XYZ file of C-alpha atoms in Angstrom:
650
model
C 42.558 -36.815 30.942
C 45.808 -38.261 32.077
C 45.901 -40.867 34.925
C 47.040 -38.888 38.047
C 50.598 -39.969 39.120
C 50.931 -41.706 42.755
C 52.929 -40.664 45.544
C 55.849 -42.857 45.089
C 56.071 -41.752 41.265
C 56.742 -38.225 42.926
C 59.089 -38.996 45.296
C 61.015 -41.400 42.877
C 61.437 -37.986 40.683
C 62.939 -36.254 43.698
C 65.427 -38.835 44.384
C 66.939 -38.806 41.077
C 66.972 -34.890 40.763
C 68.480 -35.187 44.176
C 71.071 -37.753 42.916
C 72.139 -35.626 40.427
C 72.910 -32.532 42.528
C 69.655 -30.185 41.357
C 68.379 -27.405 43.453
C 65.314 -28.375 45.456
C 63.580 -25.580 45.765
C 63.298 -24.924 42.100
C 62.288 -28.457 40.501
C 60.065 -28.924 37.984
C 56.600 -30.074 38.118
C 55.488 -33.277 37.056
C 52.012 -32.781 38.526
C 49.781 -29.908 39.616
C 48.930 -31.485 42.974
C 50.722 -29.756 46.272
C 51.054 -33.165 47.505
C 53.302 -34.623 44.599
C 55.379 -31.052 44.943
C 56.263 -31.557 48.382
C 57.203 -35.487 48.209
C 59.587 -34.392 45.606
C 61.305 -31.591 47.380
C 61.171 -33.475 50.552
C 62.831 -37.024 49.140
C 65.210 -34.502 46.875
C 66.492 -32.965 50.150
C 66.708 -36.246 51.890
C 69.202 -37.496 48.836
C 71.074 -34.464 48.997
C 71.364 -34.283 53.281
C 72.421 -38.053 52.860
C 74.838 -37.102 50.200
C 76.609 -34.157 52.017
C 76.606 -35.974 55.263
C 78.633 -38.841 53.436
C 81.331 -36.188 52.519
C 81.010 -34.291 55.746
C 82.224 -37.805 57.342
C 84.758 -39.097 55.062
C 86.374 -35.298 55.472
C 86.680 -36.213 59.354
C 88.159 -39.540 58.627
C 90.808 -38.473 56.062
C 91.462 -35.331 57.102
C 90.753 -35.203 60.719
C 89.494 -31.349 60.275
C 86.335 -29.824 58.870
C 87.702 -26.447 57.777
C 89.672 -26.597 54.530
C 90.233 -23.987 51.860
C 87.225 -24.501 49.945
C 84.850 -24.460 53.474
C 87.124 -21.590 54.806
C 86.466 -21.198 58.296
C 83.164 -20.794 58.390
C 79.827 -23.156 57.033
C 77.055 -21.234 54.902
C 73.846 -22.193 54.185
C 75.062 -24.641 51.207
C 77.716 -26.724 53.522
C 76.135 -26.460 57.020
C 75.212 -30.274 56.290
C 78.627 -31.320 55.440
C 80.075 -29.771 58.299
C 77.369 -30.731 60.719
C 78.368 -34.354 60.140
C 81.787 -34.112 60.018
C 81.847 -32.330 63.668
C 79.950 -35.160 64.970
C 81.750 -37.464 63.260
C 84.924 -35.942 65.214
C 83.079 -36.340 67.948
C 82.694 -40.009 67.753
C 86.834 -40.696 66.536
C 87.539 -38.289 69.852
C 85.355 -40.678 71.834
C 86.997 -43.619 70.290
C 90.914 -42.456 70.922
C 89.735 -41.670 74.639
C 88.112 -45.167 75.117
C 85.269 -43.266 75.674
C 81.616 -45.667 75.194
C 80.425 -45.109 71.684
C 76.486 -44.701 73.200
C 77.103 -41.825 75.493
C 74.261 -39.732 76.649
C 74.769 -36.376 74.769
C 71.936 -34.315 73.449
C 73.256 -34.087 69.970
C 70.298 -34.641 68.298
C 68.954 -38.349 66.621
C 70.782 -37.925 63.430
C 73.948 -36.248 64.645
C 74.125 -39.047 67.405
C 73.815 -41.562 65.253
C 76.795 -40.405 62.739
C 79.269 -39.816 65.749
C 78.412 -43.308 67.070
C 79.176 -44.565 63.687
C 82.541 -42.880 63.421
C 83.158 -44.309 66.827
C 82.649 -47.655 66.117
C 84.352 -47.355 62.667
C 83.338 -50.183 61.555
C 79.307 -49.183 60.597
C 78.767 -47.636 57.022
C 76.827 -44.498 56.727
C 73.612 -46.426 55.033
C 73.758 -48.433 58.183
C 74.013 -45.602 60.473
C 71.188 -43.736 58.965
C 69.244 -47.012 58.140
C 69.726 -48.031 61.613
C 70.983 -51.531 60.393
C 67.317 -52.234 59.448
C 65.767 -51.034 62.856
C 63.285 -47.685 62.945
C 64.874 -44.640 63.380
C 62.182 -43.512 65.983
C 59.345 -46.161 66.532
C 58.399 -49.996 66.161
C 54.707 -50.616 66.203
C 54.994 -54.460 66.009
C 55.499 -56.821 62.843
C 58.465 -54.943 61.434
C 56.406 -51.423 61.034
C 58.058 -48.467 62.026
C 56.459 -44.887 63.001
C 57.821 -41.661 63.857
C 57.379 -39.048 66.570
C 55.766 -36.361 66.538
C 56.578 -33.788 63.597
C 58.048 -36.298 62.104
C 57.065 -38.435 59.056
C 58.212 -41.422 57.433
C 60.660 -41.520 54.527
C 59.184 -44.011 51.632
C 62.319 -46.592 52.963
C 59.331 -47.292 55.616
C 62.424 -46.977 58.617
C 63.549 -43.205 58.641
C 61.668 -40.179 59.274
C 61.966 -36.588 57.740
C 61.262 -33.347 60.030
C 57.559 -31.887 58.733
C 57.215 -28.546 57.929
C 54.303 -26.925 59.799
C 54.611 -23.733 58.611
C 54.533 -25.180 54.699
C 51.191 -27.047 55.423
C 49.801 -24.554 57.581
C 49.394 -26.569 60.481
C 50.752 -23.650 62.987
C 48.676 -22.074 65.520
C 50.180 -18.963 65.466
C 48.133 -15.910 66.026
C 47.896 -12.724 63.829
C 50.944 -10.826 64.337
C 52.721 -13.265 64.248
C 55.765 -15.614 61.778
C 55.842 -19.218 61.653
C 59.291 -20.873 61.993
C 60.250 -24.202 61.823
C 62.476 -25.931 63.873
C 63.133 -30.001 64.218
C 60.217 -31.792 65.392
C 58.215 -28.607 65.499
C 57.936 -25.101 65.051
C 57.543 -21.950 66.881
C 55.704 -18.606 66.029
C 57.778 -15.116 65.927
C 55.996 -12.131 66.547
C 56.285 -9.812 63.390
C 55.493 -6.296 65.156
C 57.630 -4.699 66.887
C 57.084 -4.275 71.005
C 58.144 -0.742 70.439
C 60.332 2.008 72.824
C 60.638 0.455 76.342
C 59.667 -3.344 75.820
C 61.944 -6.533 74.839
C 60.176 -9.551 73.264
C 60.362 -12.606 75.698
C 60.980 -16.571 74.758
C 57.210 -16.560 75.433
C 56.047 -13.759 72.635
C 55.198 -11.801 74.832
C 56.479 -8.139 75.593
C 57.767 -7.321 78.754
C 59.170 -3.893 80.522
C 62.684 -2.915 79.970
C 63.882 -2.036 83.190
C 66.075 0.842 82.186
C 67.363 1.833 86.108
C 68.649 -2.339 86.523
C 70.035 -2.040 82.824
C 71.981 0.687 83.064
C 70.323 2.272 79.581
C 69.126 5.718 81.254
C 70.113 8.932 81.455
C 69.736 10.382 84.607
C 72.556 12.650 85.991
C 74.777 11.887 89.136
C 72.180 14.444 91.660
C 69.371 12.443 90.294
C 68.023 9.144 90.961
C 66.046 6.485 88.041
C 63.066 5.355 88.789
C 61.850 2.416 86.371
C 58.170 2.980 84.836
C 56.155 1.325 81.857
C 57.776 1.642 78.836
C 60.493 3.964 80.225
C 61.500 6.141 83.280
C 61.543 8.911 85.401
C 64.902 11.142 86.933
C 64.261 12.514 90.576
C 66.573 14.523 92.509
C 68.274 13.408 95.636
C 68.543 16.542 97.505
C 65.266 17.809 98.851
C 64.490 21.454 99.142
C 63.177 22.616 102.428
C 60.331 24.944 103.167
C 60.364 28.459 101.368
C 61.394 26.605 98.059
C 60.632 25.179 94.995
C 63.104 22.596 92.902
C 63.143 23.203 89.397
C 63.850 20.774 86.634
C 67.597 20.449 87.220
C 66.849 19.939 90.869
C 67.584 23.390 92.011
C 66.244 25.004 94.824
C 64.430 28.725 93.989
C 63.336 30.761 96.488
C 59.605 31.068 96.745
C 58.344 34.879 97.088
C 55.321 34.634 99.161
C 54.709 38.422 99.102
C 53.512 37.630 95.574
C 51.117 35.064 96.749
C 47.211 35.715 96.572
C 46.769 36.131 99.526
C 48.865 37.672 101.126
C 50.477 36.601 104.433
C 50.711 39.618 106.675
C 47.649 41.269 108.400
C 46.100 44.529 107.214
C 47.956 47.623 107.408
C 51.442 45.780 107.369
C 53.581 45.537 104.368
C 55.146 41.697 103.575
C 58.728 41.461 102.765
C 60.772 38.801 100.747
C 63.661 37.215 101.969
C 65.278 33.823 101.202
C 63.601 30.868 102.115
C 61.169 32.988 103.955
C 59.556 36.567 104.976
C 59.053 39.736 107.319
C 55.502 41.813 108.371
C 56.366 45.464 108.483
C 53.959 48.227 109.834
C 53.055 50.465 107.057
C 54.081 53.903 107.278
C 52.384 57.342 105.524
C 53.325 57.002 101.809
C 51.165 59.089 98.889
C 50.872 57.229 95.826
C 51.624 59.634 92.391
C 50.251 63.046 91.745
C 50.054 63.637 95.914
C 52.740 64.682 98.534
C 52.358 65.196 102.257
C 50.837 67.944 103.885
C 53.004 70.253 106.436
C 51.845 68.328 109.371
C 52.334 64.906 107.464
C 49.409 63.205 108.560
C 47.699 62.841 105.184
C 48.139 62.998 101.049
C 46.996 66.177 99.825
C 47.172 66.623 95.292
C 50.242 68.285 93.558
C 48.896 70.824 91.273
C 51.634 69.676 88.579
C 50.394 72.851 86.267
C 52.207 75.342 88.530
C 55.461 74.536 88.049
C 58.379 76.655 86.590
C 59.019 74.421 83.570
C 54.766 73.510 82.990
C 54.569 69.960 83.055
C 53.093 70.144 79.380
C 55.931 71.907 77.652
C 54.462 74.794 76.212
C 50.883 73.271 75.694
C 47.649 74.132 77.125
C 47.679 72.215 81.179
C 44.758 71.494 83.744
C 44.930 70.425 86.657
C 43.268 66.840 88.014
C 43.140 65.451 91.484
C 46.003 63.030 92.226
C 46.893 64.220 88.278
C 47.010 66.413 84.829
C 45.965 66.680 81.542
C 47.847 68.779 78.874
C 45.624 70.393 75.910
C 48.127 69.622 72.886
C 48.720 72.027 70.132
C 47.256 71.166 66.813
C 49.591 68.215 65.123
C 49.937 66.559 68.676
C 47.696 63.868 70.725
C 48.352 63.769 74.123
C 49.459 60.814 75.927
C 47.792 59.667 78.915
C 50.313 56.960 80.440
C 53.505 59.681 79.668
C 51.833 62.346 80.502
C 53.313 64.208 77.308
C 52.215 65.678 73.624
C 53.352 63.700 70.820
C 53.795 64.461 67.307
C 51.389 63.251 65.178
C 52.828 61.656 62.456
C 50.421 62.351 59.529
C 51.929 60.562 56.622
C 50.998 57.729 58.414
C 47.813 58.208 59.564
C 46.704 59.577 56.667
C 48.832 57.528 53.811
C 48.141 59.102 50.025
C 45.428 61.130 51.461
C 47.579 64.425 52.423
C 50.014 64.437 49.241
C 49.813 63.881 45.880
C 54.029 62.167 45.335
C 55.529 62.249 48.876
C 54.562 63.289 52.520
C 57.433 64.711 55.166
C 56.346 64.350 58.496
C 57.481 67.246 61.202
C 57.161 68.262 64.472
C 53.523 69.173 64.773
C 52.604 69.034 60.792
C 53.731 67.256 57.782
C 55.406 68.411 54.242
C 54.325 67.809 50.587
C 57.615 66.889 48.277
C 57.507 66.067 44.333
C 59.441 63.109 42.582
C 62.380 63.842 40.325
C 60.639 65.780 37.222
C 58.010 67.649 39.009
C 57.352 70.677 41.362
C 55.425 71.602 44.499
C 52.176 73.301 43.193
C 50.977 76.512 44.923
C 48.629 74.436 46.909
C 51.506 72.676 48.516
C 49.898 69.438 47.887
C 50.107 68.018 44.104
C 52.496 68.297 41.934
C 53.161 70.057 38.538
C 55.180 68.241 35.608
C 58.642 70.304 35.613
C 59.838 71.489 31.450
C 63.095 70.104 32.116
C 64.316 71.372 28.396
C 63.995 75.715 29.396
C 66.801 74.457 31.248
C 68.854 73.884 27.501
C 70.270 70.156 28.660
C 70.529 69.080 25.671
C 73.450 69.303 22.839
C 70.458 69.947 19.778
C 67.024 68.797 20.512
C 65.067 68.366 23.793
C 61.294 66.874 24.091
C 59.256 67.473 27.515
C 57.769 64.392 28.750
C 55.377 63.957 31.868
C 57.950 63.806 34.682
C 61.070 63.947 33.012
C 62.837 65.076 28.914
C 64.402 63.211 26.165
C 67.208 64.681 23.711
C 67.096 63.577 20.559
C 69.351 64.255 17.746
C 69.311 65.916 14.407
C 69.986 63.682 11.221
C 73.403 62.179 10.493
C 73.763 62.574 14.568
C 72.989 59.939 17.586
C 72.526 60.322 20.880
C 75.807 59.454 23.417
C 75.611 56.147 25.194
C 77.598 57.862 27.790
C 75.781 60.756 29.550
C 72.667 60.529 27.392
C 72.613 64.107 26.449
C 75.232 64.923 23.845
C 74.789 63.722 20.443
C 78.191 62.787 18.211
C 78.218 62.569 14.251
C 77.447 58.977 13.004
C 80.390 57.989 10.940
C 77.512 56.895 7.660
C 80.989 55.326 5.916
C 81.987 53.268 9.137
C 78.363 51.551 9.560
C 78.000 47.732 8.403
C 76.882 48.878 5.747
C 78.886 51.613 5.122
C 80.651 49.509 2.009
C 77.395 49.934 -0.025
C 76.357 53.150 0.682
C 78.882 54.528 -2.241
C 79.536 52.759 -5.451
C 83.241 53.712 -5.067
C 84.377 55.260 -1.893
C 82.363 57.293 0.914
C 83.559 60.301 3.149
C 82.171 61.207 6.131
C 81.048 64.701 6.955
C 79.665 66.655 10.222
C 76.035 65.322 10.021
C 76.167 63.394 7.047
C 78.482 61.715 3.673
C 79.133 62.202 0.272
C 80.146 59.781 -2.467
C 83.217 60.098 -4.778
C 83.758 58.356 -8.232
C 87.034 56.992 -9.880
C 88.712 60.317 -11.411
C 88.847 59.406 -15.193
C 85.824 57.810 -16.993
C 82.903 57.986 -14.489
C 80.758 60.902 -12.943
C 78.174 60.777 -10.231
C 75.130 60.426 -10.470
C 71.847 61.748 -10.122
C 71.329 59.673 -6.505
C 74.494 60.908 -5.339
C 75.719 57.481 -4.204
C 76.359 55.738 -8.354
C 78.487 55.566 -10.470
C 77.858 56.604 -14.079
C 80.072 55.447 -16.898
C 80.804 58.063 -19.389
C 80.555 57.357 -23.184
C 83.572 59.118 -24.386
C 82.436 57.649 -28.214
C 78.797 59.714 -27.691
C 80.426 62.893 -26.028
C 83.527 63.028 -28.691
C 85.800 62.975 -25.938
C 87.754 60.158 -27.199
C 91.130 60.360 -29.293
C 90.167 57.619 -32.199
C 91.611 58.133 -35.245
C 89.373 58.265 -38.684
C 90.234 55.573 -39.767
C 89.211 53.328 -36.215
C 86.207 52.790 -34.369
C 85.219 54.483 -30.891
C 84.112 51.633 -28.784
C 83.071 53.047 -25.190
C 84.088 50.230 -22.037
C 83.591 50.936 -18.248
C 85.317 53.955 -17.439
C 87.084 54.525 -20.622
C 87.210 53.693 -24.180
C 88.676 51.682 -27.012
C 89.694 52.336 -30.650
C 89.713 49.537 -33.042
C 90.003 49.054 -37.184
C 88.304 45.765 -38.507
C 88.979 45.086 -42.398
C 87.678 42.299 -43.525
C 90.638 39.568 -45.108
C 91.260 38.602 -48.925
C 88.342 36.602 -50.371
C 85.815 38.441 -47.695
C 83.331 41.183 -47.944
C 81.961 43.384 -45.784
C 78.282 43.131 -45.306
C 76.289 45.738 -44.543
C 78.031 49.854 -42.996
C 77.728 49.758 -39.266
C 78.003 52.842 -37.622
C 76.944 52.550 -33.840
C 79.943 51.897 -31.760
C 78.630 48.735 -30.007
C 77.528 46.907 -33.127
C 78.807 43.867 -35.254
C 81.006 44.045 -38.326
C 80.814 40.686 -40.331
C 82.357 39.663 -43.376
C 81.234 37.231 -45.712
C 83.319 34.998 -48.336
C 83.443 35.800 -51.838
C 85.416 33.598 -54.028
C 86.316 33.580 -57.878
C 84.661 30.642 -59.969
C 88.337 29.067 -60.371
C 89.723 29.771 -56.786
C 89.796 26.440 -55.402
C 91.593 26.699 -52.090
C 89.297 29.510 -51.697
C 85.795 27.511 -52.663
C 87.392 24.489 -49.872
C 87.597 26.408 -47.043
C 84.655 26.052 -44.729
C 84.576 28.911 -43.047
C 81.718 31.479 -44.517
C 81.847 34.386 -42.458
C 83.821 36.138 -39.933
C 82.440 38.820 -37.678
C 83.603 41.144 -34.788
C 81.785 42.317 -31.790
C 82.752 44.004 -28.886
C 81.462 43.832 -25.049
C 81.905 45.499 -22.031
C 81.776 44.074 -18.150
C 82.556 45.197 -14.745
C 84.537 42.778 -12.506
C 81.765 41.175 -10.768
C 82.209 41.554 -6.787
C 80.402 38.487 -6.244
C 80.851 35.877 -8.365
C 78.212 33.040 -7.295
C 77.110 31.080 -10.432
C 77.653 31.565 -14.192
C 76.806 34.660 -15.603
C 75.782 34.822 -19.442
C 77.506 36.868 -21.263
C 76.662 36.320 -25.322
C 73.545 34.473 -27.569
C 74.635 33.039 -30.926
C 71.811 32.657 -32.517
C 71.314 29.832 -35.577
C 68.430 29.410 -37.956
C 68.660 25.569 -37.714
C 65.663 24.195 -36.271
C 66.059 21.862 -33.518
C 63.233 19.394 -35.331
C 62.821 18.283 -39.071
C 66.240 19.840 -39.576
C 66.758 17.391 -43.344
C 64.581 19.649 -45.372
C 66.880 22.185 -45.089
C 70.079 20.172 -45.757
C 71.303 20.559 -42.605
C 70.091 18.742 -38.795
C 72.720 19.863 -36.131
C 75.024 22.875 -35.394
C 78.324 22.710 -33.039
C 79.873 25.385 -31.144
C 83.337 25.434 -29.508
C 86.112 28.518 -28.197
C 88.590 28.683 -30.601
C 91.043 30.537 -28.631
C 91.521 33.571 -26.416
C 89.966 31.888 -23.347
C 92.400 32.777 -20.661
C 92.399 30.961 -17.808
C 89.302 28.543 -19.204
C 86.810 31.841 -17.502
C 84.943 30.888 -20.607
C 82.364 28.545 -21.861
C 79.825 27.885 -24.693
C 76.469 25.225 -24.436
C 74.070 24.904 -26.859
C 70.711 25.374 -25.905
C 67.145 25.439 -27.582
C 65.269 28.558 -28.181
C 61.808 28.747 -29.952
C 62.694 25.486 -31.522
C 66.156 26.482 -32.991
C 69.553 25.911 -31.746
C 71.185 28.852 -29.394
C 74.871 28.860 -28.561
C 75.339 30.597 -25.047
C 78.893 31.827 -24.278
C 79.244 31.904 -20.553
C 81.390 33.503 -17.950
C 82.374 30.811 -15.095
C 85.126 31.858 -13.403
C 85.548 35.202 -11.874
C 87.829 37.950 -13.822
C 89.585 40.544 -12.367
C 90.057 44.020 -14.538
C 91.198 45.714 -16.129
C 91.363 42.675 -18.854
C 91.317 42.850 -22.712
C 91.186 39.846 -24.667
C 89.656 38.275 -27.676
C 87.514 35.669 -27.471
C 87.361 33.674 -30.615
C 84.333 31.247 -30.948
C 83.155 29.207 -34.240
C 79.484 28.112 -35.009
C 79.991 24.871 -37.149
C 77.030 23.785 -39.343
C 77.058 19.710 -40.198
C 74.625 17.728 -42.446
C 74.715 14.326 -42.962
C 78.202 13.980 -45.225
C 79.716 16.371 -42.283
C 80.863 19.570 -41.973
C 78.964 21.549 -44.547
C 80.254 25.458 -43.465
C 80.984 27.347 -40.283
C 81.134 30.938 -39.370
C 83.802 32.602 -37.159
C 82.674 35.265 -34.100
C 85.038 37.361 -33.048
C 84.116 38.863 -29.259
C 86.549 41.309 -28.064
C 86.212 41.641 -24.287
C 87.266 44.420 -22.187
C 86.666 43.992 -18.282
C 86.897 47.209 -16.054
C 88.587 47.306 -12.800
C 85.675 48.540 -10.782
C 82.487 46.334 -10.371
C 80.579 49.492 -11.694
């Protein structure tokens, strides 16, 4: 464990964070202890107060003003000290030019007293002035020892004392409720709570009554008068009614009716009447009440009998007579009512709700009426309610269906129903729909109802489905115009005639006689043809295909296999190991390609189509499989493919 550090170790700290310009209030520790925190804020502030006090008073001696541009006109919080000292500085100078004594009796507090007598003796340096020339600031207690007064302490230079703060040590007595503040020498406590609506806090802490009528903060209008109460006040009127009224809230005067009292005021057998401010007694004279009249002599009430007059007092219903009154008998569907003295209707609908009708109930004079919702009809029973066959009435344009309550049309085949009225139906145009392109192969007309497909007029027919295309093979049918001498070779919509001989030195292999097949000739040389012996190719053949123009043309489509007997392994024990295959020529437009590929462990060329073509297109594709061995090119073999691409993607 550390040795603890001593007082003056803290307070040393403070001075030199002080002398260079740090903020008090956020120093840091050099000891845990509360005490060491606040001797080093507290001798920290005293370097700094010292500090800006020595500015605030050279500012008053150079510049005989305290307000400059960097104070403006006003001291904050970080230059109240400055400008604290350099007003009482200006003090003591104004004393001085005046010939004034420099020890006047001014309350201006011990420190700023002792900086304006300084300025006014200008000849006493502020360390003196604050030192007090080696004297005690507040106290001597004998043999050079100086104290302070109360709320006071001494600084560690033994002669000047520092302000305590009471509220920092908690040595305030202030009560619950209540803030500590400090103040020079002391402190005072600040109640926290508000005294609320009515009160004003007092120097004391205490709350005390607003007076509103003396302050002038109420409200009451000119005819009324304030008078103060606790917490707030009360508006009476000046003017005073007399007798016979009552003042309202706005200080009016209303007449009081003291017929309506309860009791009243006049004696039996006289009748009271109102007046304003007051009332009369009058003698009550013969007057029946309802349902009697006077007799002849008109000394008494004798009854009406109301049933005997001309127009019946029941209009048409059943009357009797009563003493002083009547009662009707109503007809069925009425109730008689005893303050009007008439039949009413009974309204039935709503006495009864979904108890008389099955849809809807019409009330009427003296009964009620059963009515169906749109789609049905009043049963014989004039309560429920039958569903009405809305389609005997023919609304729609071809087929109706009766549903509970109301009919749907519906429409034949090849017809929908009108978005419009909801009844007609119009022809659905099969050709015009989204997908109206694909219905047909090759074009579509619309009929009443329904469609029907066409085909291109030369080479095609329809088919079975009605919607197809069908190519027809003018080389099976013998519709074609080939000579003898040429092959038939059907295409996509028409046909082709073509002669293949095979050149000098070449054979023909083999008599081909279906249309679509391969003609290949193979090389035959004499023993002493040289030239004949040196060329490498072996074999030519022909072949002919047909394709549509593709309508869409996403990704390579193949089109033709050359097939090899090379193996793809161990290829040396049959003097050849590889096989090559390029176009030759006839690939318009580069639409063509060839890759080699491996098949069942033998090399496959595969000529591919990978561009899109647009027909009607013949052309000749020529392609050569080239066989190598180990010295090179031992023999190749040309393939003829003639290609013929229709117009139509069919």
């Amino acid at each position: 464990v550390s040795n603890p550090i001593s007082i003056e170790e803290c307070c040393s700290d403070g001075h030199q964070r002080g002398s260079a310009n740090q903020d008090c209030t956020a120093l840091p520790l050099i000891s845990e202890s509360t005490t060491c925190r606040i001797v080093q804020e507290q001798c920290c502030v005293t370097v700094l107060e010292d500090s800006m006090c020595t500015t605030g008073i050279n500012m008053a001696k150079e510049r005989s003003s305290c307000y400059t541009d960097q104070f403006s006109n006003s001291c904050d919080s970080k230059t109240t000290k400055v400008c604290t000292c350099c007003d009482c500085c200006l003090l003591g100078k104004a004393a001085q030019d005046h010939d004034l004594p420099c020890d006047h009796s001014l309350a201006l507090g011990y420190q700023c007293g002792l900086v304006s007598r300084a300025c006014c003796l200008d000849g006493a340096s502020l360390n003196d002035t604050l030192g007090g020339n080696g004297k005690c600031a507040h106290l001597c207690v004998g043999n050079g020892t100086c104290s302070c007064f109360k709320g006071f302490k001494l600084r560690p230079d033994a002669k000047n004392c520092n302000d305590i703060n009471e509220c920092l040590l908690g040595a305030s007595n202030c009560r619950l409720g209540e803030r500590c503040i400090n103040t020079e020498g002391s402190f005072r406590c600040q109640r926290e709570v508000s005294c609320g609506t009515g009160y004003e806090l007092t120097d004391s802490n205490n709350c005390k009554d607003i007076n509103e009528c003396e302050t002038g903060t109420h409200n009451c209008v000119p005819d009324f008068e304030c008078q103060n109460t606790q917490g707030s006040f009360r508006c009476h009127p000046k003017v005073k009614c007399g007798a016979g009224y009552i003042q309202d809230a706005l200080g009016s005067c209303i007449d009081i009716n003291e017929c309506l009292a309860q009791t009243g005021p006049c004696h039996p057998g006289q009748v009271c009447i109102n007046s304003r401010g007051s009332y009369t007694c009058q003698r009550i004279s013969v007057n029946c009440g309802r349902g009697y009249h006077l007799n002849v002599e008109g000394t008494r009430c004798v009854d009406i009998d109301e049933c005997k007059g001309p127009d019946g007092a029941c209009s048409g219903h059943g009357c009797i007579n009563l003493v002083g009154s009547f009662r009707c008998e109503c007809a069925a569907g009425y109730v008689f009512n005893s303050i009007n003295r008439v039949c009413e209707d009974v309204n039935e609908c709503m006495h009864y709700p979904g108890r008389l009708c099955a849809h809807k109930c019409v009330n009427n004079q003296g009964s009620y009426t059963c009515t169906c919702t749109t789609g049905f009809k009043l049963s014989p029973d004039g309560r429920n309610c039958n569903d009405l066959n809305e389609c005997e009435a023919n609304p729609c344009s071809q087929e109706c269906a009766n549903v509970y309550g109301s009919y749907q049309c519906y429409c034949r085949r090849g017809y929908q129903l009108s978005d419009v009225d909801g009844l007609t139906c119009e022809d659905i145009d099969e050709c015009a729909l989204p997908t109206g392109g694909h219905i047909c192969a090759f074009r579509c007309h619309n009929t009443g109802g329904s469609f029907h497909c066409s085909c291109p007029v030369k080479g095609y027919t329809l088919a079975a489905n009605g919607r197809s295309c069908q190519d027809v093979d003018e080389c099976v049918t013998g519709t074609h115009t080939c000579a003898e001498n040429q092959s038939c070779f059907n295409v996509q919509g028409d046909f082709r005639c073509l002669s293949f001989e095979c050149p000098t030195n070449y054979q023909r292999i083999g008599e081909t006689t279906v249309p679509t097949g391969t003609i290949r000739c193979m090389k035959s040389c004499q023993p002493n043809d040289g030239p004949c012996n040196r060329d490498p190719v072996h074999s030519l053949s022909h072949t002919f295909i047909s394709m549509a123009t593709l309508r869409d043309f996403t990704k390579p489509e193949e089109i033709v296999f050359l097939r090899t007997t090379v193996p793809a392994y161990g290829a040396y024990q049959f003097g050849t190991f590889d096989v090559m295959f390029e176009i030759q020529g006839g690939n318009a437009d580069q639409a063509f390609d060839v890759v080699k590929r491996i098949e069942n462990g033998v090399y496959v060329g595969v000529v591919r189509q990978v561009k899109p073509i647009i027909g009607p297109l013949n052309l000749v594709l020529k392609l050569a499989m080239i066989n190598l061995n180990s010295q090179g090119v031992s023999h190749q073999s040309v393939i003829n493919i003639h290609v013929s691409v229709s117009e139509f993607w069919f």
